[in-house]
PDB file of C-alpha atoms in Angstrom:
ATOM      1  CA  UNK A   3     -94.334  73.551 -21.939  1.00  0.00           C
ATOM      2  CA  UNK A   4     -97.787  73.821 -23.663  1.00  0.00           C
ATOM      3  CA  UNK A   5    -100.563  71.498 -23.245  1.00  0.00           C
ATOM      4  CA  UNK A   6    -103.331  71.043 -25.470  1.00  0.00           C
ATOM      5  CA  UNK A   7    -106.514  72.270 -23.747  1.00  0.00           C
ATOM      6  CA  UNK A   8    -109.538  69.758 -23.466  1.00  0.00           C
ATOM      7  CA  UNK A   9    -112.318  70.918 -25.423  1.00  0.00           C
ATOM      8  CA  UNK A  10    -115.259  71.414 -24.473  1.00  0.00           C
ATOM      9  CA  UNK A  11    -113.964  72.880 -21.142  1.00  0.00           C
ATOM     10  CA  UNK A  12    -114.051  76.699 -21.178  1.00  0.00           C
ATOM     11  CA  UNK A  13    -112.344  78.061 -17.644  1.00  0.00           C
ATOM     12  CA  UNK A  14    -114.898  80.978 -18.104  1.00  0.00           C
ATOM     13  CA  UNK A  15    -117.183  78.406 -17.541  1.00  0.00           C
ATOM     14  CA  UNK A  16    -115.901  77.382 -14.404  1.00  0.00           C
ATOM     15  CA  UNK A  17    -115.812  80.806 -13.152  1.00  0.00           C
ATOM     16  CA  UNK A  18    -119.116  82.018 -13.924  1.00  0.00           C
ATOM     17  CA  UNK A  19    -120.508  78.514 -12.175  1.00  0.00           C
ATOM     18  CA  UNK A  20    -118.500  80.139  -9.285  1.00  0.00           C
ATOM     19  CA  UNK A  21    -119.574  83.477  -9.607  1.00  0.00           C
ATOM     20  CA  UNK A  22    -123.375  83.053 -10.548  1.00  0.00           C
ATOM     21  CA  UNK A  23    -124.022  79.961  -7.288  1.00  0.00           C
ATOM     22  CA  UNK A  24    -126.436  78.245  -9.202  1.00  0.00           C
ATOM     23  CA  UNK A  25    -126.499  74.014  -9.857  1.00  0.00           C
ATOM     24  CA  UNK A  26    -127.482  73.978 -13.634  1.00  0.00           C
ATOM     25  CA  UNK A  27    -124.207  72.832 -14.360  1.00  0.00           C
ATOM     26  CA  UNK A  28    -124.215  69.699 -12.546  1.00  0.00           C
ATOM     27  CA  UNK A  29    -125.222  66.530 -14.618  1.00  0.00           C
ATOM     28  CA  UNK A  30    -128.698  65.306 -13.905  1.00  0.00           C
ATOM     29  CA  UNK A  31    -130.580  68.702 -13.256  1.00  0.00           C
ATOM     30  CA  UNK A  32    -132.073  70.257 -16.132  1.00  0.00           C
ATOM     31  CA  UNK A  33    -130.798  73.385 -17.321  1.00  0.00           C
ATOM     32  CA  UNK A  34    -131.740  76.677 -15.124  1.00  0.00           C
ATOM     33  CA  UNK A  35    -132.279  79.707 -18.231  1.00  0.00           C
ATOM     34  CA  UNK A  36    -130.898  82.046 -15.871  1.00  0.00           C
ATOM     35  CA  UNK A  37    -127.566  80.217 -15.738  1.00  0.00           C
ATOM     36  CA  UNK A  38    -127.487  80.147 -19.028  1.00  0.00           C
ATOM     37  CA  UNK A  39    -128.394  83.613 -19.853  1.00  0.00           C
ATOM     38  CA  UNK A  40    -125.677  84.607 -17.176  1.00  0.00           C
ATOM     39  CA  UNK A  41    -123.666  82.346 -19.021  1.00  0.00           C
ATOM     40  CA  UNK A  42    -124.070  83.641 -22.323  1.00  0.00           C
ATOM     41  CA  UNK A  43    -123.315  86.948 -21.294  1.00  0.00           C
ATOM     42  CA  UNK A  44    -120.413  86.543 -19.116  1.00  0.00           C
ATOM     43  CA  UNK A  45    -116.741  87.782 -20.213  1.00  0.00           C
ATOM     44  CA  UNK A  46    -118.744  89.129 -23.585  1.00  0.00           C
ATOM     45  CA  UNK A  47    -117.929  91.923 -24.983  1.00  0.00           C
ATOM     46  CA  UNK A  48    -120.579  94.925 -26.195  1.00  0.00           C
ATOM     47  CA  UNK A  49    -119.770  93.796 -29.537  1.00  0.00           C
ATOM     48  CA  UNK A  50    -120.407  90.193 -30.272  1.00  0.00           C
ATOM     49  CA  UNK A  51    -118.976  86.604 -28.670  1.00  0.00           C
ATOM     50  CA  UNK A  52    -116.138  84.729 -29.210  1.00  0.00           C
ATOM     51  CA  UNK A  53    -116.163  81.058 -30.706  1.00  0.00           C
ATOM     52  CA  UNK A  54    -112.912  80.008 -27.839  1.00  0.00           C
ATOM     53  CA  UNK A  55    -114.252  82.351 -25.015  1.00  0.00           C
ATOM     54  CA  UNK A  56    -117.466  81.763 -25.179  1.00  0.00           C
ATOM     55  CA  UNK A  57    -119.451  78.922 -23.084  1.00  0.00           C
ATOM     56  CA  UNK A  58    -119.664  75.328 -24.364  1.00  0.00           C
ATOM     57  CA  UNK A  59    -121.661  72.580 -23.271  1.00  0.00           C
ATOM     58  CA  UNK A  60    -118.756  69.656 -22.233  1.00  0.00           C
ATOM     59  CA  UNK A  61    -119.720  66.115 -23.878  1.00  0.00           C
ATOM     60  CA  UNK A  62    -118.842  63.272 -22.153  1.00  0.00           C
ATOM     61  CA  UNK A  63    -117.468  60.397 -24.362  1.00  0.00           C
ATOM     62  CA  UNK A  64    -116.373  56.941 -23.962  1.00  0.00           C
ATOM     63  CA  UNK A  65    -113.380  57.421 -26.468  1.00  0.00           C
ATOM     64  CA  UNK A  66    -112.705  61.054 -24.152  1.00  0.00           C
ATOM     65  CA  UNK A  67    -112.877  58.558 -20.806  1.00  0.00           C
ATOM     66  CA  UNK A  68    -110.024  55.946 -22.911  1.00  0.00           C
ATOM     67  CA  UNK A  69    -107.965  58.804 -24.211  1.00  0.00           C
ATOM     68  CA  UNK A  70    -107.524  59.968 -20.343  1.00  0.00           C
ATOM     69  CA  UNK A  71    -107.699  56.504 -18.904  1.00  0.00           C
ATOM     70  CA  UNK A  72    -103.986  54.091 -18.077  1.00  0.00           C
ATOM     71  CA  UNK A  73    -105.913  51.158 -18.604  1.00  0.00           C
ATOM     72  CA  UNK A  74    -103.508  49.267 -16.363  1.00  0.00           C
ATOM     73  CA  UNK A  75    -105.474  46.513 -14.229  1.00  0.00           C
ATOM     74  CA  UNK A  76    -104.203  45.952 -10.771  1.00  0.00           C
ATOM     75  CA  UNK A  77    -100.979  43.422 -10.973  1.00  0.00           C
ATOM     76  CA  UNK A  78     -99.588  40.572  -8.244  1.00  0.00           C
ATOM     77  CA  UNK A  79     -98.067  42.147  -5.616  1.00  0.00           C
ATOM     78  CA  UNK A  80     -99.451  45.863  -6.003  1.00  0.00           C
ATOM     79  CA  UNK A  81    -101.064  47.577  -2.800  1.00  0.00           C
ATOM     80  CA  UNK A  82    -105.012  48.820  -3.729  1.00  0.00           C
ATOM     81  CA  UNK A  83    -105.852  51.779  -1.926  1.00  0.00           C
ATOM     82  CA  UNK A  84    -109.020  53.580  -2.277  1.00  0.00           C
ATOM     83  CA  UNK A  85    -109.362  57.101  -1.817  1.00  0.00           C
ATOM     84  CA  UNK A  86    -112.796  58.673  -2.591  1.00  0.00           C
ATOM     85  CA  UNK A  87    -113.986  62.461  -2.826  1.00  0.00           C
ATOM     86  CA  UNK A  88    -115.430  65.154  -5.026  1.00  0.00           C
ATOM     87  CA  UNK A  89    -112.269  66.470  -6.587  1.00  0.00           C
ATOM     88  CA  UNK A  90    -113.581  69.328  -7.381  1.00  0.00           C
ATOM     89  CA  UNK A  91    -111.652  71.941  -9.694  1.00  0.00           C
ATOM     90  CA  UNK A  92    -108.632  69.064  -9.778  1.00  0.00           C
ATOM     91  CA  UNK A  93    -106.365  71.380  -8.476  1.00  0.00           C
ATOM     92  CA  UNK A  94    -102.435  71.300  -6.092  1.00  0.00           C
ATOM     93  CA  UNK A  95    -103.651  70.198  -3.109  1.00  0.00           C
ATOM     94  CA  UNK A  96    -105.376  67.303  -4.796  1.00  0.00           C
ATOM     95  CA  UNK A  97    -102.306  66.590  -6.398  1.00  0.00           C
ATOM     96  CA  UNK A  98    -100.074  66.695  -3.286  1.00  0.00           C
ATOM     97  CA  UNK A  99    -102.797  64.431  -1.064  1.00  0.00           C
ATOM     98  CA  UNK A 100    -102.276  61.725  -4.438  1.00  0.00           C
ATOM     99  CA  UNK A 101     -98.862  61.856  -4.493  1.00  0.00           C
ATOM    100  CA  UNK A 102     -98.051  61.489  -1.142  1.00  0.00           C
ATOM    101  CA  UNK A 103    -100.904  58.338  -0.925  1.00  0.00           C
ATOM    102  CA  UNK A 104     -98.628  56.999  -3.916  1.00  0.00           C
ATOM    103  CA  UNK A 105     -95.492  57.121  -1.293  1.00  0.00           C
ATOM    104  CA  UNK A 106     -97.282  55.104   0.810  1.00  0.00           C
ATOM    105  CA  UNK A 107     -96.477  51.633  -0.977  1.00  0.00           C
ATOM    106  CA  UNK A 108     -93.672  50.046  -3.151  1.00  0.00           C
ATOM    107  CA  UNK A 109     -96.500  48.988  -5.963  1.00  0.00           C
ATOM    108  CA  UNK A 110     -99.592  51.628  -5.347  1.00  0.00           C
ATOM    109  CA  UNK A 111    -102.106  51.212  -7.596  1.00  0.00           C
ATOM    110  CA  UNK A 112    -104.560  54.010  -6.694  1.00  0.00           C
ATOM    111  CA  UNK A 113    -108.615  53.519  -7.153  1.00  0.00           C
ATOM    112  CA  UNK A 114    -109.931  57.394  -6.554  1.00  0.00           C
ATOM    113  CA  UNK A 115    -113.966  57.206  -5.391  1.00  0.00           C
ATOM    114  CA  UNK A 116    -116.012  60.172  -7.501  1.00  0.00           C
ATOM    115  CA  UNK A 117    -118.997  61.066  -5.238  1.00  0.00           C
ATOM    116  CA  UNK A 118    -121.683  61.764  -7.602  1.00  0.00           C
ATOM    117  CA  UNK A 119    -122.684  65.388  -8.271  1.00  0.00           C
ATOM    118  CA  UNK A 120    -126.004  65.568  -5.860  1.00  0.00           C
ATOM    119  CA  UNK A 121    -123.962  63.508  -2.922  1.00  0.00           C
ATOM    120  CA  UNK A 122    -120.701  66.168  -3.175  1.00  0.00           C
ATOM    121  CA  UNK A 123    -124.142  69.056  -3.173  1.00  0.00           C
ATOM    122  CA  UNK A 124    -125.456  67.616   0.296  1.00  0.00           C
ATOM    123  CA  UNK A 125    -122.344  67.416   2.010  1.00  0.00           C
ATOM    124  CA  UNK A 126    -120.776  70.638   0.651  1.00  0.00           C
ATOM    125  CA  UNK A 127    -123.775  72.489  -0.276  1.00  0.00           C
ATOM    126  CA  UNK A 128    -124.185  75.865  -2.003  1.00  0.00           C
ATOM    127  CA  UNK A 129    -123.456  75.308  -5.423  1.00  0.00           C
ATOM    128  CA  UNK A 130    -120.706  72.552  -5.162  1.00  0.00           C
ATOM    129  CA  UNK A 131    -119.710  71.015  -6.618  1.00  0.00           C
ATOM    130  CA  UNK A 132    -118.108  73.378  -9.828  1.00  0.00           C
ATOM    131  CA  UNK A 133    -117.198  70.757 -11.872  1.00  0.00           C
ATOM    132  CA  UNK A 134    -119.761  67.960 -12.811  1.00  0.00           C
ATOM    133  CA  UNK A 135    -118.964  63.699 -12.323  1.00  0.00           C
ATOM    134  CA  UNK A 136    -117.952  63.619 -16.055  1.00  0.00           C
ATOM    135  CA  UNK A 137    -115.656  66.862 -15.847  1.00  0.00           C
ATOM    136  CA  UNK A 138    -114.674  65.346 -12.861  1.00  0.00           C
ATOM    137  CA  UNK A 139    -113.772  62.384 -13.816  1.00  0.00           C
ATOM    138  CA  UNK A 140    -110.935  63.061 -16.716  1.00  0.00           C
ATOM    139  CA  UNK A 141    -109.611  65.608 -14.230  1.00  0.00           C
ATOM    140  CA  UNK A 142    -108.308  62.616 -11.597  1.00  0.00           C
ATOM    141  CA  UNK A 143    -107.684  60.451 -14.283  1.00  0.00           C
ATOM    142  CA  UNK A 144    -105.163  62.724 -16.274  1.00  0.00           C
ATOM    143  CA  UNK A 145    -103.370  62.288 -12.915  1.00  0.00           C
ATOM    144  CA  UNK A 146    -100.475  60.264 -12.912  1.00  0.00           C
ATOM    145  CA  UNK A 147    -100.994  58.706  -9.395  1.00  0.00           C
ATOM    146  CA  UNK A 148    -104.281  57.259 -10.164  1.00  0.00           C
ATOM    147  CA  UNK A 149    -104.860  54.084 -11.922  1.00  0.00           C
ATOM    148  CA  UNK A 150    -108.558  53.741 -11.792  1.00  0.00           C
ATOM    149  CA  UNK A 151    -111.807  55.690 -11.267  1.00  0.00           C
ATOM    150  CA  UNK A 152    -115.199  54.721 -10.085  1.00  0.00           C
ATOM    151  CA  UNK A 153    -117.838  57.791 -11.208  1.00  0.00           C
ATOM    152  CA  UNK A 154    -120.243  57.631  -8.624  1.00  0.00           C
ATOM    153  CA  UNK A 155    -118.701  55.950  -5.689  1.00  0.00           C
ATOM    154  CA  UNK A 156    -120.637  55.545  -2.707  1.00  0.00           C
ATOM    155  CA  UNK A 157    -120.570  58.118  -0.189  1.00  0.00           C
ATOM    156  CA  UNK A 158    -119.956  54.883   2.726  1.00  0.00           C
ATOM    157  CA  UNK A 159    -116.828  53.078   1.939  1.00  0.00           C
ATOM    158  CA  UNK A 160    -118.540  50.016   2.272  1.00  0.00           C
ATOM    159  CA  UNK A 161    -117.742  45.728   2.837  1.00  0.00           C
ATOM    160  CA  UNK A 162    -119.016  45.425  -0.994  1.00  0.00           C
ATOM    161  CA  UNK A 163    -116.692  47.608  -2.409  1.00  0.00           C
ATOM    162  CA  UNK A 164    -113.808  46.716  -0.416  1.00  0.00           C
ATOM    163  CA  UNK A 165    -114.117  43.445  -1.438  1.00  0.00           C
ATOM    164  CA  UNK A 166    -114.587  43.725  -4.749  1.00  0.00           C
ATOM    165  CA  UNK A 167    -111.394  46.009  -5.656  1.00  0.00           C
ATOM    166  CA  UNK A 168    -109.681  43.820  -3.280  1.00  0.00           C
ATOM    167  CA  UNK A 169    -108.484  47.121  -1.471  1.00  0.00           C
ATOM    168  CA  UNK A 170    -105.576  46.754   0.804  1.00  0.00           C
ATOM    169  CA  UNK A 171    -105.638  50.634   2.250  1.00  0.00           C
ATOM    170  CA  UNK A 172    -107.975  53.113   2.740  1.00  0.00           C
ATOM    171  CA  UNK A 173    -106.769  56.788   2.851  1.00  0.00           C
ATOM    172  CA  UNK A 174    -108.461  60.227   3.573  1.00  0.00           C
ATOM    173  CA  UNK A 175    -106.750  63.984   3.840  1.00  0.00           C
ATOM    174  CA  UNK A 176    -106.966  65.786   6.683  1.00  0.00           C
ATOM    175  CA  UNK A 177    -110.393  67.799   5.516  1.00  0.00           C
ATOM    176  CA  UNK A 178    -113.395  67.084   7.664  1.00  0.00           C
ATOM    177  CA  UNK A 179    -115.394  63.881   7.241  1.00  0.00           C
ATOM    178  CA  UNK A 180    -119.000  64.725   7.059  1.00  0.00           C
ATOM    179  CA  UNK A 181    -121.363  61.842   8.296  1.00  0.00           C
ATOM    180  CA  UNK A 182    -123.357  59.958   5.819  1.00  0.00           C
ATOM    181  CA  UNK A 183    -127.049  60.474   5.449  1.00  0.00           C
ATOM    182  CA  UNK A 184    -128.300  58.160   8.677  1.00  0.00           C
ATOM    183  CA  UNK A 185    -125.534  60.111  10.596  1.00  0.00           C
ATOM    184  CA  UNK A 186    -123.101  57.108  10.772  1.00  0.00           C
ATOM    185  CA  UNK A 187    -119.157  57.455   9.588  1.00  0.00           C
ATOM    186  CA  UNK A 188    -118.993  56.921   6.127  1.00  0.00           C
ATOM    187  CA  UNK A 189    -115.315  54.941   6.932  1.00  0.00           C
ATOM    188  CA  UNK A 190    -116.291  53.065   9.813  1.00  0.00           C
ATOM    189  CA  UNK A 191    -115.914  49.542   7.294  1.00  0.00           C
ATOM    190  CA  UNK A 192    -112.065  49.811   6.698  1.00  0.00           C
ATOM    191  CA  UNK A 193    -111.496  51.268  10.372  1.00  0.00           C
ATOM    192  CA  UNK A 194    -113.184  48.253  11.601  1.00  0.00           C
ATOM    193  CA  UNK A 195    -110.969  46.107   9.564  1.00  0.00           C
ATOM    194  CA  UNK A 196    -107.620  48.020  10.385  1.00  0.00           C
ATOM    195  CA  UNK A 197    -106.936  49.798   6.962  1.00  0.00           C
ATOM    196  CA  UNK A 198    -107.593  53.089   7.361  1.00  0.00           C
ATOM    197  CA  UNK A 199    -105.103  56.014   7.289  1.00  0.00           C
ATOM    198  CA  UNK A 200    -105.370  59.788   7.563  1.00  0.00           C
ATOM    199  CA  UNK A 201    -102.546  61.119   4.964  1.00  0.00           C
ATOM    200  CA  UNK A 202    -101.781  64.545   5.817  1.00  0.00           C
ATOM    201  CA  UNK A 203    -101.238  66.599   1.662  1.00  0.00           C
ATOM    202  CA  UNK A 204     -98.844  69.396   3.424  1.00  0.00           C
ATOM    203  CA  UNK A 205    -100.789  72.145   1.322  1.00  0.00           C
ATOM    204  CA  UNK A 206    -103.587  74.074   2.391  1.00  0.00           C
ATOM    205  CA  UNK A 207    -105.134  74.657  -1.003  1.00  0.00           C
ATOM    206  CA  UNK A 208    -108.630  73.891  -0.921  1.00  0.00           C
ATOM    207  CA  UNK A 209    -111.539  73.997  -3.310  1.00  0.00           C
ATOM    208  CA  UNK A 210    -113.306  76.754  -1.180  1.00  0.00           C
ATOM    209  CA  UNK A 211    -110.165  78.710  -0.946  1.00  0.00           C
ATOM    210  CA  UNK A 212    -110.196  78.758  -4.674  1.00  0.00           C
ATOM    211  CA  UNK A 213    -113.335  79.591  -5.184  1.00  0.00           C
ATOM    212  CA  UNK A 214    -113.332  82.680  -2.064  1.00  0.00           C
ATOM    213  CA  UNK A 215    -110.423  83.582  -4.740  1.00  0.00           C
ATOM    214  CA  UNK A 216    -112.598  84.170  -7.856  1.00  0.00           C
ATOM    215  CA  UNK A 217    -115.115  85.636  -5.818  1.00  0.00           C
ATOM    216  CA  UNK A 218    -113.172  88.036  -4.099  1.00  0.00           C
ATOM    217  CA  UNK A 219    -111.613  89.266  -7.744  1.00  0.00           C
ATOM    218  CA  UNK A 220    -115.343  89.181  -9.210  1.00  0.00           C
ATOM    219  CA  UNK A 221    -114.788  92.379 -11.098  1.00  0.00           C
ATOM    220  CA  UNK A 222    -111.292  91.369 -12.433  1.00  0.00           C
ATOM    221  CA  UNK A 223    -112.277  88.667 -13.585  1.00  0.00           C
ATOM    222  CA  UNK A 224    -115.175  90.213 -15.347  1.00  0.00           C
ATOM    223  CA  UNK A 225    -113.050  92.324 -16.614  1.00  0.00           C
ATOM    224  CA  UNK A 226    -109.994  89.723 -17.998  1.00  0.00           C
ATOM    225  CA  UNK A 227    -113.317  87.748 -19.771  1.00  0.00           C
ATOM    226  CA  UNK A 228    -114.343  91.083 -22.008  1.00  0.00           C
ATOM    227  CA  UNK A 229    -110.813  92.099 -22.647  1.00  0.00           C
ATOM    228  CA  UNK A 230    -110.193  88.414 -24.043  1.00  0.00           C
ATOM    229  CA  UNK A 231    -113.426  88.684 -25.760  1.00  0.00           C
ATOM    230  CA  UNK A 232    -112.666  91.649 -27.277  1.00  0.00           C
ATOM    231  CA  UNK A 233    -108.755  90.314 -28.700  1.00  0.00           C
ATOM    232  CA  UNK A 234    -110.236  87.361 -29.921  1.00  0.00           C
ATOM    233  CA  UNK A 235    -113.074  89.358 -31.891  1.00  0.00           C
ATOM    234  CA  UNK A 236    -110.112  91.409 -33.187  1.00  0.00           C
ATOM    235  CA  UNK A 237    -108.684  88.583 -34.482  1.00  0.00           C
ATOM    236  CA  UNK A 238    -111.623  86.916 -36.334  1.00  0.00           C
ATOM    237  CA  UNK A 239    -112.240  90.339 -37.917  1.00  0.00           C
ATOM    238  CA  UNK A 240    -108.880  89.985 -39.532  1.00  0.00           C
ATOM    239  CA  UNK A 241    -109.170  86.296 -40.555  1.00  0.00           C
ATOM    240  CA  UNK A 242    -111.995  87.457 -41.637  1.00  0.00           C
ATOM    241  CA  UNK A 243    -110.870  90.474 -43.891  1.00  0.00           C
ATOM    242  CA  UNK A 244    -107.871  88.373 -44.898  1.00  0.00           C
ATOM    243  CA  UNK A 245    -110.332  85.939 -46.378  1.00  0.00           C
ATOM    244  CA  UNK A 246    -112.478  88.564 -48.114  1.00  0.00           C
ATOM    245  CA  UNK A 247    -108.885  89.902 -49.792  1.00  0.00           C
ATOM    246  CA  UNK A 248    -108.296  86.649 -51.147  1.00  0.00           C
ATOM    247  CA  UNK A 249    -111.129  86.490 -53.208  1.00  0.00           C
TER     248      UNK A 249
END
């Protein structure tokens, strides 16, 4: 089965955000010229760059949120449960944790929390997260488990928001919960009032062990980049030739 790729998000991207351990990519800080350079040079080949491999800047649009979106409102009789995170690099585990929070009810309807980029930074620090709030965001809503998204949830599941998504259950994985800011438990609201559940994914896939992964196969990875750089330069060359026969 092949899936059309979202544009404007380059997986050699994603790995050189891994590799290089800077935070230029993530939304509100202005661009750091040595991620960029790095950037610019990573996965290209001695002899030019390629238009597909090459590093794009990803433009968040409200048309790109609605394509991704369900647009389904919560109905009578469905069971709201908030679940709230980073998400980073959407990947199995993720999926598993959603799927298995969908089990949970007859009528789910599934409201995932998006910690803004700076909050995921304090509590995971180094260059976390990969992926910004708007890359973020499509990512959990192209799942099929979740119904709605709120970009930039608070990092305290709080009385206000409870109340105002009307949320029945409140569900975390089994990955440690870091205290807020003023060292309180950012779910002590909905374990005060009963509706809070620890929902165990059954994978072990985490966003760290992905990126100890790319780390760990630095040089292959280097390596895969230029050798698609240089097929895809081979390939414009003969569009390219094929066009100059023509006329």
């Amino acid at each position: 089965r092949e899936c059309k790729r979202t544009q404007g998000v380059s997986t050699t991207d994603l790995v050189g955000r891994m590799l290089l351990m800077t935070k230029a990519h993530h939304s509100n800080i202005d661009e750091d010229l040595d991620y960029r350079k790095h950037t610019d040079n990573f996965g290209k080949g001695p002899k030019g760059h390629s238009p597909w491999t090459g590093v794009s800047q990803f433009l968040q649009t409200s048309q790109k949120i609605i394509q991704f979106a369900s647009g389904k409102e919560p109905q009578p009789g469905d069971t709201i449960i908030y679940v709230a995170g980073a998400f980073d690099l959407f990947h199995i585990g993720h999926v598993d944790f959603l799927e298995k929070v969908h089990q949970l009810a007859e009528k789910p309807y599934i409201i995932a929390g998006l910690h803004f980029d700076q909050e995921v930074n304090r509590y995971k620090g180094k260059n976390y997260p990969i992926m910004n709030i708007h890359e973020r965001t499509l990512s959990v809503l192209a799942c099929r488990y979740v119904s709605e998204v709120v970009i930039g949830a608070p990092y305290a599941v709080t009385a206000d928001l409870l109340d105002h998504f009307r949320v029945t259950l409140v569900c975390h994985g089994m990955t440690e919960v870091v205290p807020d800011k003023d060292g309180s438990d950012p779910y002590e609201e909905p374990k005060r009032r009963g509706i809070f559940q620890l929902v165990d994914s059954g994978s072990n896939l985490t966003t760290d062990l992905i990126v100890q992964r790319i780390i760990k196969n630095r040089l292959e990875f280097e390596a895969r980049n230029q050798k698609k750089e240089a097929k895809e330069l081979a390939v414009l060359e003969a569009m390219k030739r094929m066009e100059e026969e023509k006329h």
